[in-house]
Structures are given as structure tokens and as C-alpha cells.
């Protein structure tokens, strides 16, 4: 069932070359992506599309993000091997698996029960196990495990949730796509208890980060 063949690996290498051509420069991110079998995160119906640089439908009306977007957000996180990272929007688990492959301790929150259950079973099977997947509301973050070295939001946020800013370490990074459609990729670095330095990186498209629907 969970097969990763030389043919998959070949297509994956081609995809990684394309990401580099599109401007991803962090070699650790590119190298780690070479080892993540993206086709296994998708419905087998779409397997042939797994190594195109495109987002694709997963369960519960959600999507697995475009590989360029995953690489771009991960690059902005500047992951170090011991980092404690919170992800909002587990979805297929692809982004989560990449962070695990980079050596981080990952906590990831998903509000769709179906996806939470599916991904919770799947990730250990491919040997990329996060610290913990949580079924819950990402707007609240994860106060019990805070503070984090970084927080990544993989759904379009209508605004920057205050709780997430408060759960960053000093020097910590929040990468979040903000706005309706499209979203503006935004990086906030916590430079002091109450100070955040903000940088923006252009337009991206995500499924919405939903509120009050648990
Ligand atoms: N990181 C995922 C991308 C999934 S799309 C991947 O690599 O596949 C975004 C995900 O965010 C969806 O699964 C959606 O259900 C989830 N989501 C939306 N609003 C949320 C919220 N308030 N809290 C947690 N997850 C949320």
C-alpha cells in the first residue's frame, strides 16, 4: 500500500528542482522535501498529480498546500533541529512531516475530526511522527505547550490571532497568511515581550482558517 518507488523519487527530484528555480534557496528544506513521499499524503485518485507544483483536494473539503507554498513557509521559519514548533491546520500532515524531517518537535492542531484521525494514524506509518497532533481550535494556540520557537499557520487567517503571538518565545517566528482571498504571507518576529517585527511576502491562496465551529 505505502509504496515509494524509484519512479516517485525521480518525479520528486524534478519537483524539487522546480522549487529551486522558483526561488527556494534553503538547501535543508529542499533536501528534506526530497525524502517526503507526497503521493502518500493524497487520495490515490490524484497520485499522478502528486509531484506537480499544485495544491490538491484531500478529505473534508480541505487541500494539501502547493509544494512551493510549503517550501516558502518552511524557509521563513528558519527551522533548527531542536525547535519546538506549533502548526495550525494539520490537514494531510505533509507540512508537519517536513518539519519533523527537519528535526523539529512538532505540535499540530486540526479542527476537522476526520482529518485529525486520518493523519494521526498515517504519519507514524511513514516514520515521521510529530510530538502530538491535537483535535481543536487553532485560534487558541496551545497554551499548555507554549512558548514555541515558531508557529506556522497553514490556513488563511482573517486576522492575526493574539493568542498565537503570546505563545512565541522572544526571537520566535510566526508565519501566517493573512486576509480573505488572496492572503498576504506575513512573518512576525517577537523581538521583545511586547514588540513584533513584521515583514510581508506577497500573495498566496489558502482555504480559510475557520472560527467557532468545533
Ligand atoms: N498543512 C496542511 C494544509 C491543510 S489546509 C497540509 O500540509 O496538508 C488547512 C487546514 O487547516 C485544513 O485541514 C483545515 O481543516 C484546517 N483549519 C481551518 N481552520 C482551523 C482552525 N481554526 N484550527 C485548526 N485547523 C484549522
PDB file of C-alpha atoms and ligand atoms in Angstrom:
ATOM      1  CA  UNK A   1       0.000   0.000   0.000  1.00  0.00           C
ATOM      2  CA  UNK A   2       2.505   2.636   1.149  1.00  0.00           C
ATOM      3  CA  UNK A   3       4.882   2.277  -1.762  1.00  0.00           C
ATOM      4  CA  UNK A   4       7.592   4.760  -2.637  1.00  0.00           C
ATOM      5  CA  UNK A   5       9.321   3.686  -5.848  1.00  0.00           C
ATOM      6  CA  UNK A   6      12.353   4.992  -7.801  1.00  0.00           C
ATOM      7  CA  UNK A   7       9.816   6.456 -10.238  1.00  0.00           C
ATOM      8  CA  UNK A   8       8.233   8.505  -7.432  1.00  0.00           C
ATOM      9  CA  UNK A   9      11.694   9.560  -6.265  1.00  0.00           C
ATOM     10  CA  UNK A  10      12.600  10.671  -9.786  1.00  0.00           C
ATOM     11  CA  UNK A  11       9.480  12.814 -10.108  1.00  0.00           C
ATOM     12  CA  UNK A  12      10.119  14.209  -6.661  1.00  0.00           C
ATOM     13  CA  UNK A  13      13.655  15.267  -7.578  1.00  0.00           C
ATOM     14  CA  UNK A  14      12.248  17.080 -10.614  1.00  0.00           C
ATOM     15  CA  UNK A  15       9.724  18.886  -8.436  1.00  0.00           C
ATOM     16  CA  UNK A  16      12.474  19.976  -6.028  1.00  0.00           C
ATOM     17  CA  UNK A  17      14.472  21.369  -8.982  1.00  0.00           C
ATOM     18  CA  UNK A  18      11.415  23.400  -9.973  1.00  0.00           C
ATOM     19  CA  UNK A  19      11.074  24.777  -6.419  1.00  0.00           C
ATOM     20  CA  UNK A  20      14.717  25.860  -6.524  1.00  0.00           C
ATOM     21  CA  UNK A  21      14.122  27.550  -9.895  1.00  0.00           C
ATOM     22  CA  UNK A  22      11.097  29.334  -8.423  1.00  0.00           C
ATOM     23  CA  UNK A  23      13.324  30.842  -5.743  1.00  0.00           C
ATOM     24  CA  UNK A  24      13.519  28.471  -2.767  1.00  0.00           C
ATOM     25  CA  UNK A  25      17.128  28.774  -1.572  1.00  0.00           C
ATOM     26  CA  UNK A  26      17.197  26.914   1.759  1.00  0.00           C
ATOM     27  CA  UNK A  27      19.015  23.685   0.843  1.00  0.00           C
ATOM     28  CA  UNK A  28      17.986  21.967   4.082  1.00  0.00           C
ATOM     29  CA  UNK A  29      14.325  22.475   3.178  1.00  0.00           C
ATOM     30  CA  UNK A  30      14.830  21.272  -0.405  1.00  0.00           C
ATOM     31  CA  UNK A  31      16.829  18.242   0.731  1.00  0.00           C
ATOM     32  CA  UNK A  32      14.220  17.273   3.334  1.00  0.00           C
ATOM     33  CA  UNK A  33      11.427  17.581   0.745  1.00  0.00           C
ATOM     34  CA  UNK A  34      13.251  15.022  -1.406  1.00  0.00           C
ATOM     35  CA  UNK A  35      12.557  12.453   1.293  1.00  0.00           C
ATOM     36  CA  UNK A  36       8.851  13.082   1.830  1.00  0.00           C
ATOM     37  CA  UNK A  37       6.625  10.863  -0.327  1.00  0.00           C
ATOM     38  CA  UNK A  38       3.945  13.467  -1.112  1.00  0.00           C
ATOM     39  CA  UNK A  39       1.919  10.968  -3.156  1.00  0.00           C
ATOM     40  CA  UNK A  40       1.154   9.022   0.026  1.00  0.00           C
ATOM     41  CA  UNK A  41      -0.492  12.088   1.594  1.00  0.00           C
ATOM     42  CA  UNK A  42      -3.076  12.306  -1.162  1.00  0.00           C
ATOM     43  CA  UNK A  43      -6.050  10.244  -2.246  1.00  0.00           C
ATOM     44  CA  UNK A  44      -4.746   7.600  -4.659  1.00  0.00           C
ATOM     45  CA  UNK A  45      -7.019   9.095  -7.357  1.00  0.00           C
ATOM     46  CA  UNK A  46      -4.667  12.067  -7.504  1.00  0.00           C
ATOM     47  CA  UNK A  47      -1.438  10.142  -7.189  1.00  0.00           C
ATOM     48  CA  UNK A  48      -0.320  11.102 -10.698  1.00  0.00           C
ATOM     49  CA  UNK A  49      -0.528  14.776  -9.725  1.00  0.00           C
ATOM     50  CA  UNK A  50       1.447  14.495  -6.506  1.00  0.00           C
ATOM     51  CA  UNK A  51       4.670  15.807  -7.987  1.00  0.00           C
ATOM     52  CA  UNK A  52       3.207  18.792  -9.779  1.00  0.00           C
ATOM     53  CA  UNK A  53       3.653  22.102  -8.005  1.00  0.00           C
ATOM     54  CA  UNK A  54      -0.060  22.348  -7.197  1.00  0.00           C
ATOM     55  CA  UNK A  55      -2.452  22.241  -4.257  1.00  0.00           C
ATOM     56  CA  UNK A  56      -4.866  19.297  -4.292  1.00  0.00           C
ATOM     57  CA  UNK A  57      -8.108  18.237  -2.607  1.00  0.00           C
ATOM     58  CA  UNK A  58      -7.858  15.999   0.485  1.00  0.00           C
ATOM     59  CA  UNK A  59     -10.698  14.868   2.783  1.00  0.00           C
ATOM     60  CA  UNK A  60     -13.318  17.143   4.381  1.00  0.00           C
ATOM     61  CA  UNK A  61     -13.207  19.753   1.584  1.00  0.00           C
ATOM     62  CA  UNK A  62      -9.642  20.742   2.502  1.00  0.00           C
ATOM     63  CA  UNK A  63      -6.429  20.870   0.459  1.00  0.00           C
ATOM     64  CA  UNK A  64      -2.818  19.794   0.672  1.00  0.00           C
ATOM     65  CA  UNK A  65      -0.875  23.029   0.097  1.00  0.00           C
ATOM     66  CA  UNK A  66       1.137  23.656  -3.051  1.00  0.00           C
ATOM     67  CA  UNK A  67       4.734  22.411  -2.597  1.00  0.00           C
ATOM     68  CA  UNK A  68       6.114  25.895  -3.352  1.00  0.00           C
ATOM     69  CA  UNK A  69       3.958  27.340  -0.566  1.00  0.00           C
ATOM     70  CA  UNK A  70       5.081  24.640   1.895  1.00  0.00           C
ATOM     71  CA  UNK A  71       8.732  25.263   0.998  1.00  0.00           C
ATOM     72  CA  UNK A  72       8.281  29.055   1.214  1.00  0.00           C
ATOM     73  CA  UNK A  73       6.630  28.991   4.638  1.00  0.00           C
ATOM     74  CA  UNK A  74       9.159  26.469   5.960  1.00  0.00           C
ATOM     75  CA  UNK A  75      12.046  28.584   4.718  1.00  0.00           C
ATOM     76  CA  UNK A  76      10.627  31.575   6.602  1.00  0.00           C
ATOM     77  CA  UNK A  77      10.559  29.532   9.827  1.00  0.00           C
ATOM     78  CA  UNK A  78      14.378  29.039   9.748  1.00  0.00           C
ATOM     79  CA  UNK A  79      13.958  25.676  11.489  1.00  0.00           C
ATOM     80  CA  UNK A  80      16.714  24.477  13.787  1.00  0.00           C
ATOM     81  CA  UNK A  81      16.801  20.764  14.708  1.00  0.00           C
ATOM     82  CA  UNK A  82      15.691  21.187  18.320  1.00  0.00           C
ATOM     83  CA  UNK A  83      12.948  23.741  17.644  1.00  0.00           C
ATOM     84  CA  UNK A  84       9.575  23.329  19.263  1.00  0.00           C
ATOM     85  CA  UNK A  85       7.046  24.244  16.580  1.00  0.00           C
ATOM     86  CA  UNK A  86       3.269  24.681  16.571  1.00  0.00           C
ATOM     87  CA  UNK A  87       1.367  24.200  13.317  1.00  0.00           C
ATOM     88  CA  UNK A  88      -2.238  25.314  12.847  1.00  0.00           C
ATOM     89  CA  UNK A  89      -4.047  23.230  10.204  1.00  0.00           C
ATOM     90  CA  UNK A  90      -2.619  19.693  10.175  1.00  0.00           C
ATOM     91  CA  UNK A  91      -4.615  18.680   7.089  1.00  0.00           C
ATOM     92  CA  UNK A  92      -2.859  15.872   5.215  1.00  0.00           C
ATOM     93  CA  UNK A  93       0.162  16.137   7.543  1.00  0.00           C
ATOM     94  CA  UNK A  94       2.580  16.964   4.700  1.00  0.00           C
ATOM     95  CA  UNK A  95       3.814  20.257   6.182  1.00  0.00           C
ATOM     96  CA  UNK A  96       4.002  18.623   9.596  1.00  0.00           C
ATOM     97  CA  UNK A  97       6.072  15.727   8.198  1.00  0.00           C
ATOM     98  CA  UNK A  98       8.504  18.175   6.618  1.00  0.00           C
ATOM     99  CA  UNK A  99       9.050  19.928   9.951  1.00  0.00           C
ATOM    100  CA  UNK A 100       9.571  16.550  11.648  1.00  0.00           C
ATOM    101  CA  UNK A 101      12.086  15.611   8.917  1.00  0.00           C
ATOM    102  CA  UNK A 102      13.964  18.836   9.708  1.00  0.00           C
ATOM    103  CA  UNK A 103      14.353  17.610  13.283  1.00  0.00           C
ATOM    104  CA  UNK A 104      11.751  19.794  14.995  1.00  0.00           C
ATOM    105  CA  UNK A 105       9.423  18.785  17.826  1.00  0.00           C
ATOM    106  CA  UNK A 106       6.085  19.430  16.201  1.00  0.00           C
ATOM    107  CA  UNK A 107       2.640  20.014  17.701  1.00  0.00           C
ATOM    108  CA  UNK A 108      -0.134  20.435  15.159  1.00  0.00           C
ATOM    109  CA  UNK A 109      -3.800  21.378  15.584  1.00  0.00           C
ATOM    110  CA  UNK A 110      -6.641  20.400  13.231  1.00  0.00           C
ATOM    111  CA  UNK A 111     -10.321  21.259  13.625  1.00  0.00           C
ATOM    112  CA  UNK A 112     -11.725  18.625  11.246  1.00  0.00           C
ATOM    113  CA  UNK A 113     -12.104  15.381  13.188  1.00  0.00           C
ATOM    114  CA  UNK A 114     -11.897  13.211  10.076  1.00  0.00           C
ATOM    115  CA  UNK A 115      -8.553  14.694   9.029  1.00  0.00           C
ATOM    116  CA  UNK A 116      -7.177  14.647  12.568  1.00  0.00           C
ATOM    117  CA  UNK A 117      -7.903  10.921  12.889  1.00  0.00           C
ATOM    118  CA  UNK A 118      -6.617  10.007   9.461  1.00  0.00           C
ATOM    119  CA  UNK A 119      -3.346  11.930   9.733  1.00  0.00           C
ATOM    120  CA  UNK A 120      -2.760  10.784  13.310  1.00  0.00           C
ATOM    121  CA  UNK A 121      -2.756   7.181  12.060  1.00  0.00           C
ATOM    122  CA  UNK A 122      -0.833   7.887   8.877  1.00  0.00           C
ATOM    123  CA  UNK A 123       2.266   9.840   9.986  1.00  0.00           C
ATOM    124  CA  UNK A 124       3.704   7.122  12.266  1.00  0.00           C
ATOM    125  CA  UNK A 125       3.368   4.655   9.365  1.00  0.00           C
ATOM    126  CA  UNK A 126       5.875   6.618   7.301  1.00  0.00           C
ATOM    127  CA  UNK A 127       8.193   7.200  10.248  1.00  0.00           C
ATOM    128  CA  UNK A 128       7.614  10.959  10.543  1.00  0.00           C
ATOM    129  CA  UNK A 129       5.916  11.205  13.880  1.00  0.00           C
ATOM    130  CA  UNK A 130       5.131  14.602  15.402  1.00  0.00           C
ATOM    131  CA  UNK A 131       5.243  15.106  19.194  1.00  0.00           C
ATOM    132  CA  UNK A 132       1.484  15.450  19.202  1.00  0.00           C
ATOM    133  CA  UNK A 133      -1.487  16.075  16.930  1.00  0.00           C
ATOM    134  CA  UNK A 134      -4.367  17.884  18.598  1.00  0.00           C
ATOM    135  CA  UNK A 135      -8.034  17.969  17.607  1.00  0.00           C
ATOM    136  CA  UNK A 136      -9.082  21.521  18.415  1.00  0.00           C
ATOM    137  CA  UNK A 137      -9.262  25.196  17.528  1.00  0.00           C
ATOM    138  CA  UNK A 138      -6.059  26.765  16.240  1.00  0.00           C
ATOM    139  CA  UNK A 139      -7.168  30.302  17.167  1.00  0.00           C
ATOM    140  CA  UNK A 140      -6.391  29.439  20.789  1.00  0.00           C
ATOM    141  CA  UNK A 141      -2.942  28.019  20.041  1.00  0.00           C
ATOM    142  CA  UNK A 142      -1.638  25.512  22.579  1.00  0.00           C
ATOM    143  CA  UNK A 143      -1.068  27.319  25.907  1.00  0.00           C
ATOM    144  CA  UNK A 144      -0.048  24.110  27.732  1.00  0.00           C
ATOM    145  CA  UNK A 145       2.988  23.645  25.486  1.00  0.00           C
ATOM    146  CA  UNK A 146       3.921  27.321  24.946  1.00  0.00           C
ATOM    147  CA  UNK A 147       6.264  29.057  24.343  1.00  0.00           C
ATOM    148  CA  UNK A 148       7.270  27.929  20.836  1.00  0.00           C
ATOM    149  CA  UNK A 149      10.333  28.682  18.713  1.00  0.00           C
ATOM    150  CA  UNK A 150       7.954  29.152  15.847  1.00  0.00           C
ATOM    151  CA  UNK A 151       4.315  28.901  14.839  1.00  0.00           C
ATOM    152  CA  UNK A 152       3.103  28.224  11.304  1.00  0.00           C
ATOM    153  CA  UNK A 153      -0.488  28.755  10.194  1.00  0.00           C
ATOM    154  CA  UNK A 154      -1.456  26.833   7.055  1.00  0.00           C
ATOM    155  CA  UNK A 155      -4.983  28.209   6.595  1.00  0.00           C
ATOM    156  CA  UNK A 156      -5.960  31.737   5.532  1.00  0.00           C
ATOM    157  CA  UNK A 157      -6.377  33.816   8.695  1.00  0.00           C
ATOM    158  CA  UNK A 158      -8.779  36.798   8.579  1.00  0.00           C
ATOM    159  CA  UNK A 159      -6.589  38.449  11.261  1.00  0.00           C
ATOM    160  CA  UNK A 160      -3.553  37.580  13.386  1.00  0.00           C
ATOM    161  CA  UNK A 161      -4.808  35.690  16.466  1.00  0.00           C
ATOM    162  CA  UNK A 162      -3.462  37.357  19.658  1.00  0.00           C
ATOM    163  CA  UNK A 163      -3.097  34.011  21.422  1.00  0.00           C
ATOM    164  CA  UNK A 164      -0.544  32.884  18.847  1.00  0.00           C
ATOM    165  CA  UNK A 165       1.615  35.995  19.287  1.00  0.00           C
ATOM    166  CA  UNK A 166       1.598  35.450  23.049  1.00  0.00           C
ATOM    167  CA  UNK A 167       2.823  31.853  22.664  1.00  0.00           C
ATOM    168  CA  UNK A 168       6.057  32.763  20.842  1.00  0.00           C
ATOM    169  CA  UNK A 169       9.446  32.786  22.554  1.00  0.00           C
ATOM    170  CA  UNK A 170      11.425  36.025  22.368  1.00  0.00           C
ATOM    171  CA  UNK A 171      13.126  35.693  18.973  1.00  0.00           C
ATOM    172  CA  UNK A 172      10.332  33.327  17.902  1.00  0.00           C
ATOM    173  CA  UNK A 173       8.738  33.471  14.453  1.00  0.00           C
ATOM    174  CA  UNK A 174       5.095  33.363  13.377  1.00  0.00           C
ATOM    175  CA  UNK A 175       4.461  32.640   9.685  1.00  0.00           C
ATOM    176  CA  UNK A 176       0.834  33.295   8.770  1.00  0.00           C
ATOM    177  CA  UNK A 177      -1.114  34.021   5.578  1.00  0.00           C
ATOM    178  CA  UNK A 178      -3.408  36.953   6.437  1.00  0.00           C
ATOM    179  CA  UNK A 179      -6.531  38.159   4.621  1.00  0.00           C
ATOM    180  CA  UNK A 180      -9.570  36.888   2.734  1.00  0.00           C
ATOM    181  CA  UNK A 181      -8.648  35.888  -0.814  1.00  0.00           C
ATOM    182  CA  UNK A 182      -5.809  36.050  -1.562  1.00  0.00           C
ATOM    183  CA  UNK A 183      -3.827  36.165   1.663  1.00  0.00           C
ATOM    184  CA  UNK A 184      -0.586  38.059   2.249  1.00  0.00           C
ATOM    185  CA  UNK A 185       2.179  35.854   3.620  1.00  0.00           C
ATOM    186  CA  UNK A 186       3.283  37.526   6.825  1.00  0.00           C
ATOM    187  CA  UNK A 187       6.244  36.934   9.142  1.00  0.00           C
ATOM    188  CA  UNK A 188       6.203  38.279  12.685  1.00  0.00           C
ATOM    189  CA  UNK A 189       9.337  38.002  14.798  1.00  0.00           C
ATOM    190  CA  UNK A 190       8.949  38.577  18.524  1.00  0.00           C
ATOM    191  CA  UNK A 191      11.843  40.926  19.355  1.00  0.00           C
ATOM    192  CA  UNK A 192      10.711  41.707  22.904  1.00  0.00           C
ATOM    193  CA  UNK A 193       7.836  40.823  25.241  1.00  0.00           C
ATOM    194  CA  UNK A 194       5.590  43.345  23.544  1.00  0.00           C
ATOM    195  CA  UNK A 195       7.425  44.011  20.295  1.00  0.00           C
ATOM    196  CA  UNK A 196       6.912  42.226  16.976  1.00  0.00           C
ATOM    197  CA  UNK A 197       8.722  42.939  13.739  1.00  0.00           C
ATOM    198  CA  UNK A 198       6.534  42.384  10.704  1.00  0.00           C
ATOM    199  CA  UNK A 199       7.571  41.552   7.137  1.00  0.00           C
ATOM    200  CA  UNK A 200       5.241  40.648   4.237  1.00  0.00           C
ATOM    201  CA  UNK A 201       5.962  38.409   1.245  1.00  0.00           C
ATOM    202  CA  UNK A 202       3.218  38.726  -1.354  1.00  0.00           C
ATOM    203  CA  UNK A 203       0.062  36.846  -2.223  1.00  0.00           C
ATOM    204  CA  UNK A 204      -0.840  33.202  -1.574  1.00  0.00           C
ATOM    205  CA  UNK A 205      -4.129  31.283  -1.581  1.00  0.00           C
ATOM    206  CA  UNK A 206      -5.286  29.068   1.292  1.00  0.00           C
ATOM    207  CA  UNK A 207      -8.534  27.511   2.485  1.00  0.00           C
ATOM    208  CA  UNK A 208      -9.937  29.700   5.288  1.00  0.00           C
ATOM    209  CA  UNK A 209      -8.990  29.377   8.955  1.00  0.00           C
ATOM    210  CA  UNK A 210     -12.433  28.833  10.459  1.00  0.00           C
ATOM    211  CA  UNK A 211     -13.727  30.105  13.796  1.00  0.00           C
ATOM    212  CA  UNK A 212     -16.143  28.828  16.430  1.00  0.00           C
ATOM    213  CA  UNK A 213     -17.097  25.689  14.615  1.00  0.00           C
ATOM    214  CA  UNK A 214     -15.937  22.971  16.949  1.00  0.00           C
TER     215      UNK A 214
HETATM  216  N1  LIG B   1      -0.769  21.892   6.464  1.00  0.00           N
HETATM  217  C1  LIG B   1      -1.761  21.189   5.662  1.00  0.00           C
HETATM  218  C2  LIG B   1      -2.631  22.162   4.900  1.00  0.00           C
HETATM  219  C3  LIG B   1      -4.069  21.849   5.111  1.00  0.00           C
HETATM  220  S1  LIG B   1      -5.230  23.064   4.566  1.00  0.00           S
HETATM  221  C4  LIG B   1      -1.088  20.190   4.747  1.00  0.00           C
HETATM  222  O1  LIG B   1       0.147  20.174   4.655  1.00  0.00           O
HETATM  223  O2  LIG B   1      -1.789  19.371   4.147  1.00  0.00           O
HETATM  224  C5  LIG B   1      -5.591  23.897   6.090  1.00  0.00           C
HETATM  225  C6  LIG B   1      -6.133  23.068   7.212  1.00  0.00           C
HETATM  226  O3  LIG B   1      -6.467  23.966   8.281  1.00  0.00           O
HETATM  227  C7  LIG B   1      -7.415  22.290   6.912  1.00  0.00           C
HETATM  228  O4  LIG B   1      -7.203  20.940   7.182  1.00  0.00           O
HETATM  229  C8  LIG B   1      -8.451  22.908   7.856  1.00  0.00           C
HETATM  230  O5  LIG B   1      -9.406  21.969   8.331  1.00  0.00           O
HETATM  231  C9  LIG B   1      -7.585  23.452   8.973  1.00  0.00           C
HETATM  232  N2  LIG B   1      -8.185  24.509   9.783  1.00  0.00           N
HETATM  233  C10 LIG B   1      -9.023  25.507   9.373  1.00  0.00           C
HETATM  234  N3  LIG B   1      -9.353  26.288  10.419  1.00  0.00           N
HETATM  235  C11 LIG B   1      -8.718  25.778  11.523  1.00  0.00           C
HETATM  236  C12 LIG B   1      -8.690  26.144  12.910  1.00  0.00           C
HETATM  237  N4  LIG B   1      -9.371  27.187  13.403  1.00  0.00           N
HETATM  238  N5  LIG B   1      -7.927  25.380  13.748  1.00  0.00           N
HETATM  239  C13 LIG B   1      -7.223  24.309  13.287  1.00  0.00           C
HETATM  240  N6  LIG B   1      -7.225  23.925  11.990  1.00  0.00           N
HETATM  241  C14 LIG B   1      -7.967  24.648  11.113  1.00  0.00           C
END
